[in-house]
Amino acid sequence: MAVEESAAPRNNEVKKSTASKAGKTAKKPAARKTTTTAKRAAASRAAAPARSIAGDAPAPSIAINEPYEFGRVNVMDITPNAEQGVYPARVELGEPFEVTAQVFIEGRTKVGATAVVRNPRGKETLRVPMTCVNAGLDRWVATLMCGEHSDAKPWEKEYAAVKRQLGEWTVVIEGWEDAYVSWLHDARIKVQVGDDVENALAAGAALLERWAASADAKLAARDRKTLTQAAAVIADVSLAPEQRLAAADNADIAELHATNPLRDGVSPSRPQRFKVERPKSSFAAWYQFFPRSEGAYWDAETGKIVQGTLKTSLTGLERAAAQGFDIVYLPPIFPIGVTNRKGRNNALVAGPDDPGSPFGIGSELGGHDTVDPLLGDMDDFKALTARAHELGLEIALDFALQCSPDHPWVKQHPEWFKHKADGTIAFAENPPKKYQDIYPIDFNADMPGIEKEVERILNLWIEAGVTIFRIDNPHTKPVRFWQDVIASVTKKHPEVLFLAEAFTRPGMMRALSYVGFTQSHCYFPWRNTKEELEEYLLTTNGDAGYYQHNTFWPTTPDILTAYVRDNGIAGHAVRAVLAAMGSPSWGIYNGYELIENRQRPGFEEQIDNEKYEVKIRDWSRADDFGIGALLGSLNRIRREHAEAFGYHNVRLLETSDPNILAFARHTPAALTSTGKPETLVVVVNLDGHNAHQAMVHFEMPEFEVDPQWGAHMRDELTGRDFAWSWDNFVSLAPWADVAHIFHVVHN
């Protein structure tokens, strides 16, 4: 139903008035009007106000009864907009985001626009005046927020208040005729040239009186007094025209126009839907480690590696918490198959002591619903999640929907797998690549049955303390499958999140986000030049961010790029800064702190890959490189300036050197808890070997900085203070500072 302003008649009043007139005047049956014509005529007659003696009649608010009808002011092309009106844009609770719309009226009359935010219960929580950013295209913009930022975890008592705010919010764009600005524009000209001055000023006095009496303007008593006093001065013919006009053309009246305008012909858009999701749905810091490597050691007697367990993995939790991460992500912890088990570095034949890949899931010991006995049992896993929660960490579990030839499903449900012409089950392959240790699932024979089993398994791990699932290769399964599974799981456990590990085409990525994948792996590791990064920052933090929440990972067990390989400690620092500051959600694969950057020849992955063997690490060496301390600093900056982070508030800054990248994150003062703007400026030297200098342009008014005083910039990495103006010199060297992360200090 359209939202109607008080100036407009209610639908039942329109019908009553029209019916009453028809009853008095009807002498004989008249030709019946079409429904649309009748509604339009009734609304026009009922909404039309009496013509004022001084000036034109104010624009009426015309009731909108059908989705295709326009109001008195035209509102179109609102962004973001759900595809086919089905899939709403997604934002995290308290995340700043931007809406735009075309708002216009006929002729040269001026218009204004207001964005109104309502929670799932229909209560208005925010009303923001929009700004015209392109008059030629009638484009208006506003930065909004649904609810307040929170760090409450699903298991904490504070989460109950968070939960009540989640769901579908709406934003309505209200276009309106700006009678004050239209009048002022003409009055200034007429007073200046002495043309029809009395009529112009009389109209202005009447307009201010009407403004003072407007309920929609929500004026305080002192504001109404300001307007009526100004109207009296304008109407005083004993004063000079310039003096009379000045009573309505000054800073006080301009401020009232900005905050409490006279809005004629208010025309609301249809409500735009936004799905508001829980904390950490998009603003999160991930840390990945393999439990079997945590606490692993060499047995001097046997000369063999003793792998870690879920109990020894508590050290990994402690390390993640100390570095300020929010989420610990574990690879599959299920039994590993024996048939065709892979050896070190993906060798086709495993040695007698090779543990195999945890992605070759399932053995005679169990499948996806079983803890690998070499790691422990379900009680050990529950103890791990309980300790994680004590440390403020969420546990994310990898769920790879594939099976080893030894998985129980192979015997229990052979119809769930693809078969060759000779009747044997086909292992996975992407010619010429072959994955002999994995059987892919065939969804065509019994997708409902597979869905039911997967839902059972996910719920089992949720009950054990998992709040997030990282799904391996979801793009190789039907989108409808994930849509059904995620809907079923989140209906019972709405706090559960899903991350898509999908490196694939844009259409598939968007579809996965539509059906419930809250975050996504992405192509950040391969964006390394200034031009590539600038383009990708805007892609990630633009309109696409309303659906696909890219998570920036410098490396993963599957990815080790040439940049990380070739740029040493400085390169690791650069990529960490870009990941932590470039996206609200980022992640680190452990070993990054130890500069593990040797590639397997011919592949963009690490040699001696942890997916195929147990790694013994000397964590006492982490302090030698400083990367662990940097990770902690980056997460501290993110926490202390959380209000600067969102998928829609990145702006690129112009720099004079092709190796110096600069960008800013900015949230306006009106949307922060302190009432001050929250701005971070990131400047990075992308060259891991050479120093570079550049001039960085800082458009101060765009960041609510008064050019008269300049900007007080505090480097959050070093604590040093700088004074910035329009153009600013920076110098960064890989052996000293690879980056500045400036906080704009507002006293």
XYZ file of C-alpha atoms in Angstrom:
747
model
C 0.000 0.000 0.000
C 1.265 3.452 -0.850
C 2.278 5.691 2.051
C 0.091 8.795 2.138
C 0.935 12.149 3.691
C -1.505 14.120 5.856
C -2.081 16.590 3.045
C -3.654 13.896 0.917
C -7.188 12.553 1.499
C -7.501 8.948 2.562
C -8.894 6.556 -0.026
C -12.178 6.044 1.840
C -12.638 9.833 2.100
C -12.140 10.176 -1.639
C -14.750 7.508 -2.305
C -17.243 9.028 0.167
C -16.875 12.505 -1.291
C -17.244 11.281 -4.848
C -20.225 9.093 -4.016
C -21.941 11.955 -2.191
C -21.619 14.302 -5.152
C -22.780 11.623 -7.525
C -25.860 10.991 -5.386
C -26.922 14.639 -5.407
C -26.465 15.313 -9.091
C -27.416 12.052 -10.767
C -30.706 12.333 -12.719
C -30.268 9.285 -14.894
C -27.747 6.511 -15.349
C -24.524 7.807 -16.846
C -21.946 6.025 -18.934
C -19.647 4.130 -16.584
C -16.019 5.291 -16.480
C -13.160 2.852 -16.465
C -11.797 1.981 -13.030
C -8.495 3.777 -13.604
C -10.174 6.905 -14.953
C -12.617 7.000 -12.072
C -9.866 6.685 -9.494
C -7.834 9.399 -11.155
C -10.760 11.774 -11.370
C -11.820 11.144 -7.779
C -8.291 11.637 -6.456
C -7.829 14.833 -8.457
C -11.083 16.400 -7.277
C -10.562 15.434 -3.645
C -6.892 16.377 -3.486
C -7.158 19.706 -5.272
C -6.794 22.538 -2.718
C -8.502 25.879 -2.961
C -6.429 28.374 -4.954
C -4.575 30.831 -2.737
C -5.064 34.555 -3.326
C -1.282 35.211 -3.120
C 0.659 32.896 -5.424
C -0.143 29.596 -7.065
C -1.873 26.688 -5.396
C 0.510 24.261 -3.656
C 1.016 20.932 -5.367
C -1.371 18.274 -3.999
C -0.335 14.806 -2.861
C -2.046 12.511 -5.338
C -2.935 9.091 -3.975
C -1.127 6.196 -5.656
C -3.366 3.158 -5.836
C -1.538 0.995 -8.365
C 2.152 0.120 -8.737
C 2.327 1.705 -12.177
C 0.801 5.062 -11.177
C 2.891 8.216 -10.752
C 2.411 10.707 -7.962
C 2.468 14.475 -8.372
C 6.272 14.305 -8.367
C 7.964 11.574 -10.396
C 10.215 9.041 -8.649
C 11.977 6.455 -10.823
C 15.053 4.243 -11.193
C 15.760 3.638 -7.530
C 19.000 1.805 -6.806
C 19.667 -0.718 -5.488
C 16.640 -2.538 -6.771
C 15.855 -6.208 -6.342
C 16.051 -8.218 -9.544
C 12.502 -8.672 -10.824
C 11.393 -7.365 -7.434
C 12.221 -10.779 -5.923
C 15.690 -10.683 -4.366
C 16.149 -7.773 -1.954
C 19.473 -6.024 -1.482
C 21.399 -7.248 1.570
C 23.098 -5.158 4.241
C 24.472 -5.919 7.664
C 22.773 -4.405 10.697
C 24.170 -0.890 11.096
C 26.090 -0.939 7.793
C 26.049 2.401 5.918
C 24.728 2.098 2.373
C 23.734 4.398 -0.447
C 20.444 4.720 -2.305
C 19.855 6.787 -5.415
C 16.774 7.761 -7.405
C 15.586 9.938 -10.249
C 13.251 12.606 -8.841
C 11.750 15.272 -11.099
C 8.694 17.306 -12.042
C 7.509 19.026 -15.158
C 8.804 22.410 -16.253
C 11.366 24.348 -14.265
C 9.792 23.828 -10.844
C 12.270 22.701 -8.196
C 11.927 19.415 -6.330
C 13.368 17.782 -3.233
C 13.678 14.202 -2.075
C 13.646 12.389 1.266
C 14.628 8.800 2.076
C 12.605 7.107 4.826
C 13.774 3.870 6.506
C 11.350 1.531 8.286
C 12.076 -1.624 10.272
C 10.339 -5.006 9.753
C 7.435 -3.849 11.947
C 6.875 -0.773 9.795
C 8.252 1.706 12.349
C 10.150 4.654 10.902
C 13.733 4.621 12.204
C 15.445 7.150 9.951
C 14.475 10.072 7.711
C 17.278 11.563 5.608
C 17.175 14.440 3.102
C 18.637 13.398 -0.235
C 21.200 15.397 -2.205
C 20.994 16.127 -5.918
C 24.304 14.964 -7.396
C 23.416 15.348 -11.084
C 20.786 17.927 -11.909
C 20.890 17.096 -15.620
C 19.946 13.490 -14.883
C 17.692 14.308 -11.896
C 19.802 11.934 -9.787
C 19.476 12.149 -5.995
C 21.456 10.245 -3.381
C 21.440 9.529 0.355
C 23.509 7.397 2.730
C 21.339 5.334 5.067
C 21.572 2.712 7.773
C 19.222 0.003 9.003
C 19.584 -0.296 12.770
C 22.767 0.138 14.775
C 26.079 -1.690 14.448
C 26.575 -4.495 16.963
C 29.267 -7.030 17.779
C 26.913 -9.342 19.675
C 27.531 -13.053 19.021
C 24.674 -15.545 18.509
C 25.394 -17.260 21.850
C 25.476 -14.019 23.886
C 22.451 -12.637 25.721
C 22.812 -9.300 23.911
C 22.018 -11.112 20.662
C 18.313 -11.225 21.566
C 18.081 -7.481 20.921
C 19.945 -7.924 17.650
C 17.681 -10.735 16.511
C 14.589 -8.532 16.826
C 16.078 -6.103 14.301
C 16.824 -8.659 11.598
C 14.614 -9.302 8.616
C 13.168 -7.268 5.804
C 13.415 -3.475 6.120
C 12.094 -0.973 3.609
C 13.235 2.323 2.157
C 10.737 4.733 0.586
C 11.872 7.651 -1.557
C 9.549 10.629 -1.188
C 9.727 13.166 -3.980
C 8.181 16.587 -3.349
C 7.788 20.003 -4.921
C 10.206 22.495 -3.361
C 8.018 25.597 -3.342
C 10.498 27.608 -1.264
C 13.473 27.145 -3.599
C 11.290 27.703 -6.673
C 9.939 30.947 -5.201
C 13.350 32.143 -3.974
C 14.963 31.614 -7.386
C 12.403 33.842 -9.109
C 12.121 36.379 -6.280
C 15.846 37.109 -6.300
C 15.727 37.896 -9.995
C 12.564 40.026 -9.777
C 13.856 42.103 -6.856
C 17.183 42.599 -8.601
C 15.597 43.875 -11.839
C 12.515 45.474 -10.242
C 9.981 43.297 -12.058
C 6.592 42.575 -10.406
C 8.226 42.838 -6.989
C 5.066 43.233 -4.877
C 3.432 40.101 -6.213
C 6.630 38.117 -5.765
C 7.097 39.233 -2.149
C 3.429 38.761 -1.279
C 3.636 35.199 -2.579
C 6.743 34.669 -0.425
C 5.002 35.924 2.714
C 2.080 33.552 2.095
C 4.464 30.678 1.449
C 6.333 31.180 4.746
C 3.044 31.397 6.649
C 1.968 28.120 5.061
C 5.332 26.571 5.882
C 4.987 27.593 9.526
C 1.594 25.898 9.688
C 2.721 22.677 7.963
C 2.389 19.572 10.139
C 4.576 17.613 7.733
C 7.533 19.976 8.372
C 7.580 18.950 12.059
C 8.723 22.395 13.202
C 9.509 23.339 16.772
C 7.721 26.384 18.214
C 10.823 28.568 17.826
C 11.119 27.535 14.176
C 7.510 28.412 13.452
C 8.114 31.786 15.085
C 11.163 32.344 12.865
C 9.057 31.729 9.765
C 6.088 33.864 10.800
C 8.354 36.753 11.756
C 10.099 36.482 8.406
C 6.715 36.465 6.662
C 5.748 39.641 8.490
C 8.917 41.415 7.329
C 8.382 40.308 3.739
C 4.816 41.648 3.825
C 5.909 45.047 5.258
C 5.595 47.399 2.272
C 7.320 50.183 4.214
C 10.662 48.384 3.866
C 12.909 48.247 0.841
C 12.386 45.164 -1.377
C 15.963 43.978 -0.730
C 15.403 44.153 3.029
C 12.114 42.296 2.754
C 13.626 39.560 0.583
C 16.570 39.176 2.978
C 14.141 38.100 5.715
C 13.509 34.898 3.712
C 16.950 34.597 2.148
C 19.400 33.980 4.982
C 21.278 31.248 6.848
C 18.500 30.632 9.414
C 15.842 29.985 6.794
C 18.300 27.912 4.732
C 18.969 25.708 7.757
C 15.251 25.153 8.296
C 14.892 24.282 4.630
C 17.645 21.693 4.989
C 16.192 20.047 8.104
C 12.420 20.752 8.083
C 11.383 21.783 4.568
C 7.949 22.668 3.264
C 7.094 19.651 1.141
C 4.273 20.022 -1.359
C 2.892 17.221 -3.467
C 4.685 14.516 -1.492
C 4.931 11.452 -3.730
C 6.235 8.224 -2.150
C 7.857 5.469 -4.168
C 6.983 1.863 -3.689
C 8.906 0.476 -0.710
C 12.340 -0.848 -1.670
C 13.173 -4.038 0.249
C 16.430 -4.624 2.119
C 17.348 -7.862 3.844
C 19.119 -6.890 7.073
C 21.445 -9.612 8.307
C 23.201 -10.260 11.578
C 26.605 -8.976 12.742
C 29.548 -10.657 10.965
C 27.383 -11.432 7.942
C 29.611 -9.038 6.001
C 31.982 -7.294 8.443
C 34.239 -10.100 9.632
C 37.846 -11.231 9.960
C 38.526 -14.926 9.264
C 41.485 -17.091 10.332
C 42.044 -20.569 8.871
C 44.128 -23.403 10.255
C 44.259 -27.200 9.933
C 43.618 -28.937 13.282
C 45.886 -31.820 12.361
C 48.841 -29.420 12.085
C 48.192 -27.599 15.349
C 50.434 -29.174 17.974
C 51.983 -31.637 15.495
C 55.536 -32.745 16.290
C 58.303 -35.127 15.278
C 58.520 -38.304 17.295
C 62.252 -38.854 17.818
C 61.817 -42.551 18.445
C 59.817 -43.374 15.329
C 61.119 -40.567 13.120
C 57.547 -39.824 12.118
C 55.149 -36.913 12.531
C 52.557 -37.122 15.271
C 49.614 -35.112 14.036
C 47.646 -32.590 16.072
C 44.132 -33.082 17.388
C 41.107 -31.002 18.272
C 42.496 -30.743 21.785
C 45.873 -29.410 20.640
C 44.023 -27.063 18.261
C 43.174 -24.807 21.182
C 46.515 -23.108 20.498
C 45.197 -22.052 17.104
C 42.170 -20.494 18.751
C 44.405 -18.574 21.141
C 46.543 -17.291 18.270
C 43.510 -16.173 16.245
C 42.017 -14.379 19.242
C 45.323 -12.669 20.087
C 45.499 -11.305 16.545
C 41.946 -9.960 16.780
C 40.136 -12.280 14.373
C 36.377 -12.948 14.640
C 36.008 -16.327 12.938
C 38.129 -19.479 12.968
C 37.644 -21.533 9.837
C 38.428 -25.262 9.894
C 38.780 -27.480 6.796
C 36.777 -30.731 6.772
C 37.351 -32.689 9.979
C 35.650 -35.885 8.768
C 37.244 -39.310 8.195
C 39.467 -39.453 5.087
C 39.132 -42.194 2.500
C 41.857 -44.712 1.716
C 41.021 -45.704 -1.865
C 43.034 -43.597 -4.339
C 44.241 -41.412 -1.466
C 46.468 -38.558 -2.662
C 50.066 -38.253 -1.513
C 52.290 -35.231 -0.866
C 51.898 -32.368 -3.332
C 48.850 -34.045 -4.877
C 50.757 -37.162 -5.881
C 48.510 -39.885 -7.307
C 49.948 -42.539 -5.007
C 50.087 -41.960 -1.253
C 52.888 -43.193 0.927
C 52.173 -45.363 3.961
C 52.290 -42.371 6.313
C 50.514 -39.801 4.103
C 47.335 -38.583 5.851
C 45.470 -37.817 2.612
C 43.411 -34.789 1.710
C 40.606 -33.860 4.113
C 38.540 -33.174 0.993
C 38.545 -36.894 0.165
C 35.694 -37.330 2.633
C 34.445 -40.584 4.071
C 35.721 -44.007 5.098
C 34.475 -47.092 6.891
C 34.675 -44.932 10.038
C 31.939 -42.595 8.818
C 31.062 -39.703 6.549
C 30.142 -36.030 6.828
C 28.484 -36.549 10.200
C 31.544 -38.032 11.899
C 34.691 -36.583 13.458
C 37.881 -38.185 12.161
C 39.044 -40.361 15.091
C 42.621 -39.183 14.475
C 41.412 -35.704 15.502
C 39.149 -36.775 18.360
C 35.425 -37.226 18.786
C 32.288 -35.090 18.874
C 32.811 -34.208 22.535
C 36.263 -32.872 21.648
C 34.730 -30.776 18.878
C 32.088 -29.367 21.210
C 34.806 -28.491 23.706
C 36.658 -26.683 20.899
C 33.604 -24.610 19.943
C 32.895 -23.839 23.605
C 36.441 -22.513 24.078
C 36.145 -20.519 20.856
C 32.994 -18.875 22.147
C 34.732 -18.007 25.410
C 37.361 -16.208 23.314
C 34.676 -14.402 21.281
C 35.341 -16.496 18.180
C 32.843 -18.116 15.849
C 33.623 -21.506 14.343
C 33.210 -21.914 10.598
C 33.337 -25.455 9.246
C 34.191 -26.415 5.681
C 31.455 -28.461 4.021
C 32.584 -30.118 0.789
C 29.704 -32.033 -0.775
C 31.758 -34.825 -2.324
C 32.821 -38.295 -1.285
C 35.786 -40.620 -1.341
C 35.116 -44.061 -2.851
C 34.978 -45.331 0.760
C 32.182 -43.016 1.930
C 29.154 -44.821 3.445
C 26.882 -43.137 0.888
C 28.526 -45.083 -1.935
C 26.989 -48.313 -0.623
C 23.864 -46.830 0.948
C 22.887 -44.577 -1.959
C 24.710 -45.548 -5.164
C 22.045 -43.619 -7.117
C 23.497 -40.384 -5.723
C 26.589 -40.752 -7.916
C 27.303 -40.559 -11.630
C 27.956 -43.872 -13.356
C 29.924 -44.724 -16.466
C 28.511 -46.778 -19.305
C 30.018 -49.912 -17.773
C 28.114 -49.308 -14.506
C 31.060 -48.177 -12.392
C 30.957 -44.892 -10.492
C 32.856 -42.062 -12.191
C 35.446 -40.139 -10.184
C 35.636 -36.375 -10.491
C 37.505 -34.879 -13.390
C 37.929 -31.635 -15.272
C 39.885 -32.895 -18.283
C 42.802 -33.152 -18.314
C 42.678 -32.907 -14.487
C 41.520 -36.003 -12.629
C 40.517 -36.402 -8.979
C 40.609 -40.139 -8.430
C 40.061 -39.812 -4.677
C 36.679 -38.087 -5.080
C 33.252 -39.131 -6.347
C 31.055 -36.151 -7.315
C 27.360 -36.141 -6.434
C 24.730 -36.599 -9.164
C 21.719 -34.452 -8.244
C 19.418 -35.619 -11.021
C 18.292 -38.938 -9.574
C 17.247 -37.953 -6.036
C 17.840 -34.294 -5.208
C 15.127 -34.217 -2.470
C 16.799 -37.135 -0.741
C 20.230 -35.525 -0.911
C 18.784 -32.262 0.391
C 17.210 -34.009 3.372
C 20.479 -35.724 4.282
C 22.567 -32.559 3.923
C 20.106 -30.612 6.075
C 20.358 -33.316 8.744
C 24.156 -33.112 8.724
C 24.329 -29.311 8.831
C 21.891 -29.201 11.737
C 24.037 -31.760 13.576
C 27.114 -29.512 13.346
C 25.073 -26.439 14.272
C 23.984 -28.187 17.439
C 27.681 -28.811 18.122
C 28.457 -25.085 17.976
C 29.069 -24.231 14.306
C 27.565 -20.882 13.251
C 29.087 -20.572 9.747
C 29.654 -22.993 6.877
C 32.260 -22.438 4.188
C 30.906 -24.364 1.211
C 33.484 -25.860 -1.149
C 32.747 -25.376 -4.867
C 29.016 -24.583 -4.514
C 28.915 -23.527 -8.180
C 29.297 -27.172 -9.247
C 25.957 -28.045 -7.628
C 22.458 -26.881 -8.637
C 21.571 -23.410 -7.383
C 18.114 -24.681 -6.473
C 19.733 -27.314 -4.247
C 21.445 -24.627 -2.156
C 18.311 -22.501 -2.162
C 16.318 -25.336 -0.612
C 19.006 -26.362 1.864
C 19.859 -22.864 3.098
C 16.182 -21.940 3.442
C 15.514 -25.047 5.507
C 18.564 -24.615 7.749
C 18.145 -20.887 8.354
C 14.437 -21.256 9.087
C 15.437 -23.226 12.162
C 18.768 -21.442 12.747
C 18.532 -17.910 11.287
C 21.906 -17.001 12.817
C 23.815 -19.421 10.549
C 25.863 -17.921 7.705
C 27.222 -19.423 4.484
C 30.434 -18.526 2.599
C 30.724 -19.551 -1.061
C 34.118 -20.785 -2.236
C 33.201 -20.219 -5.860
C 35.611 -18.903 -8.473
C 33.341 -18.808 -11.471
C 31.215 -16.667 -13.774
C 29.447 -13.529 -12.487
C 25.967 -14.884 -13.132
C 26.527 -17.942 -10.962
C 28.116 -15.832 -8.214
C 25.088 -13.525 -8.186
C 22.660 -16.455 -8.152
C 24.439 -18.024 -5.172
C 24.171 -14.748 -3.278
C 20.467 -14.566 -4.079
C 19.818 -17.962 -2.505
C 21.590 -17.250 0.777
C 25.386 -17.241 0.505
C 26.264 -14.258 2.648
C 29.924 -13.991 1.641
C 32.055 -15.132 -1.293
C 35.635 -15.895 -2.138
C 36.717 -13.724 -5.047
C 39.495 -12.762 -7.476
C 41.273 -10.325 -5.144
C 44.511 -12.419 -5.040
C 45.038 -11.761 -8.762
C 44.369 -8.006 -8.658
C 47.814 -6.525 -8.110
C 48.426 -3.382 -10.193
C 47.050 -0.003 -9.245
C 44.574 -0.054 -12.137
C 43.394 -3.576 -11.325
C 42.954 -2.786 -7.647
C 41.110 0.487 -8.243
C 38.644 -1.265 -10.524
C 38.181 -4.168 -8.123
C 37.747 -1.967 -5.058
C 34.873 -0.159 -6.774
C 33.381 -3.445 -7.979
C 33.503 -5.000 -4.524
C 32.354 -1.853 -2.727
C 29.706 -0.808 -5.244
C 26.211 -1.871 -6.245
C 27.375 -5.485 -6.603
C 28.090 -5.390 -2.858
C 24.365 -5.361 -2.132
C 24.334 -9.017 -3.134
C 27.835 -10.515 -3.424
C 29.945 -9.768 -0.347
C 33.513 -10.380 -1.517
C 35.887 -11.616 1.179
C 39.527 -10.685 0.505
C 42.078 -13.465 1.205
C 45.737 -12.777 0.297
C 46.434 -16.539 0.185
C 44.581 -19.812 0.774
C 45.696 -23.461 0.769
C 44.824 -23.395 -2.950
C 46.211 -19.965 -3.872
C 49.720 -18.539 -3.721
C 50.235 -15.861 -6.373
C 53.457 -14.673 -7.963
C 53.114 -11.317 -6.185
C 53.198 -12.928 -2.754
C 55.990 -15.259 -3.879
C 58.204 -12.445 -5.206
C 57.727 -9.548 -2.764
C 58.825 -11.055 0.514
C 57.821 -9.591 3.866
C 56.819 -6.260 2.304
C 54.551 -8.041 -0.166
C 52.828 -9.919 2.639
C 52.313 -6.630 4.497
C 50.919 -4.889 1.402
C 48.423 -7.636 0.650
C 47.322 -7.803 4.289
C 46.645 -4.048 4.373
C 44.734 -4.190 1.074
C 42.655 -7.162 2.220
C 41.821 -5.774 5.670
C 40.998 -2.277 4.458
C 39.725 -3.028 0.958
C 36.787 -5.194 1.991
C 34.636 -5.312 5.128
C 35.302 -9.062 5.206
C 38.793 -10.518 4.954
C 40.685 -13.666 5.852
C 44.146 -15.070 6.550
C 45.364 -18.639 6.059
C 47.781 -19.505 8.847
C 51.466 -19.626 7.945
C 51.109 -16.189 6.414
C 52.806 -14.875 9.555
C 55.814 -17.090 8.776
C 56.147 -15.910 5.127
C 55.312 -19.320 3.656
C 55.604 -18.283 0.017
C 57.300 -21.082 -1.946
C 55.265 -22.229 -4.939
C 54.957 -25.738 -6.281
C 56.665 -25.529 -9.707
C 54.134 -24.728 -12.388
C 51.255 -24.094 -9.964
C 49.899 -21.092 -8.059
C 49.856 -22.953 -4.772
C 52.333 -23.723 -2.029
C 54.810 -26.514 -2.312
C 54.425 -29.134 0.417
C 50.765 -28.157 0.507
C 49.034 -28.599 3.838
C 46.050 -30.158 2.103
C 48.118 -33.307 1.592
C 50.379 -33.441 4.632
C 50.706 -32.408 8.252
C 52.809 -29.278 8.771
C 55.009 -28.653 11.778
C 55.460 -24.912 12.318
C 57.775 -23.029 14.637
C 55.490 -20.259 15.804
C 58.250 -18.736 17.921
C 59.693 -17.348 14.660
C 56.590 -15.283 13.895
C 58.008 -12.259 15.720
C 60.989 -12.247 13.338
C 58.807 -11.050 10.475
C 56.337 -8.709 12.144
C 53.389 -9.869 10.045
C 51.534 -11.344 13.018
C 51.764 -8.003 14.817
C 50.534 -6.241 11.661
C 47.510 -8.550 11.458
C 46.676 -7.641 15.052
C 47.000 -3.922 14.284
C 44.765 -4.203 11.225
C 42.029 -5.958 13.190
C 42.338 -3.379 15.996
C 41.884 -0.543 13.491
C 38.855 -2.297 12.010
C 37.266 -2.730 15.454
C 37.967 0.819 16.627
C 36.637 2.324 13.398
C 33.936 -0.210 12.556
C 31.543 2.551 11.534
C 33.821 3.377 8.596
C 33.312 -0.072 7.064
C 30.616 -1.048 4.600
C 30.340 -2.429 1.089
C 29.195 0.922 -0.309
C 31.436 3.727 0.963
C 34.840 3.446 -0.743
C 36.177 6.421 -2.729
C 39.372 6.397 -4.772
C 41.877 9.208 -4.250
C 44.013 10.547 -7.084
C 47.758 9.894 -6.760
C 50.669 10.963 -8.969
C 52.636 7.682 -8.897
C 51.463 4.419 -10.554
C 52.749 2.422 -7.587
C 50.905 4.440 -4.928
C 47.263 3.462 -4.401
C 45.013 5.581 -2.190
C 41.384 5.167 -1.202
C 39.087 6.273 1.599
C 36.189 4.892 3.582
C 33.737 7.519 4.800
C 30.540 7.465 6.850
C 28.769 10.818 7.324
C 28.407 12.364 10.767
C 24.626 11.959 10.642
C 24.990 8.166 10.696
C 27.655 7.636 13.375
C 27.181 7.039 17.078
C 29.472 9.974 17.932
C 27.829 12.503 15.625
C 31.216 12.979 13.929
C 32.255 11.724 10.489
C 34.152 8.445 10.458
C 36.843 8.457 7.776
C 39.823 6.212 7.065
C 42.313 7.036 4.308
C 44.538 4.185 3.110
C 47.730 4.881 1.127
C 49.762 1.863 -0.039
C 53.060 1.396 -1.894
C 52.411 -1.608 -4.153
C 56.115 -2.106 -4.947
C 57.655 -4.527 -2.474
C 61.233 -3.599 -3.429
C 61.457 0.154 -4.065
C 60.471 3.396 -2.335
C 57.927 5.646 -4.031
C 56.678 9.177 -3.488
C 53.441 10.738 -4.648
C 51.046 13.615 -4.239
C 47.653 12.467 -2.950
C 44.623 14.647 -3.644
C 42.146 14.889 -0.772
C 38.840 16.562 -1.631
C 38.213 17.852 1.887
C 34.520 18.885 1.666
C 33.572 15.385 0.458
C 34.821 14.062 3.806
C 33.234 16.811 5.941
C 36.566 18.567 6.490
C 36.570 22.383 6.558
C 39.216 23.560 4.041
C 39.815 26.619 6.220
C 41.401 24.423 8.873
C 42.550 21.389 6.893
C 42.557 17.785 8.083
C 44.195 16.307 11.176
C 45.364 12.850 10.066
C 46.537 10.217 12.547
C 48.373 7.190 11.179
C 46.734 4.283 13.013
C 49.680 2.002 12.246
C 52.363 4.238 13.811
C 50.507 6.788 15.934
C 52.085 9.698 14.053
C 50.078 12.848 13.265
C 49.989 14.716 9.958
C 48.298 17.845 8.639
C 46.631 17.444 5.249
C 45.080 19.911 2.845
C 44.055 19.511 -0.799
C 47.274 17.925 -2.129
C 49.650 16.027 0.127
C 53.102 14.503 -0.227
C 53.622 10.892 0.854
C 56.717 8.708 0.764
C 56.606 4.979 1.437
C 59.470 2.474 1.433
C 59.115 -1.319 1.757
C 61.886 -1.472 4.377
C 60.064 1.082 6.563
C 56.356 1.787 6.014
C 54.521 0.047 3.185
C 51.295 1.904 3.981
C 49.573 4.652 5.910
C 46.144 4.078 7.422
C 45.011 7.554 8.395
C 42.072 8.328 10.642
C 40.654 11.794 10.050
C 40.432 13.272 13.550
C 37.452 15.549 14.227
C 37.769 17.427 17.516
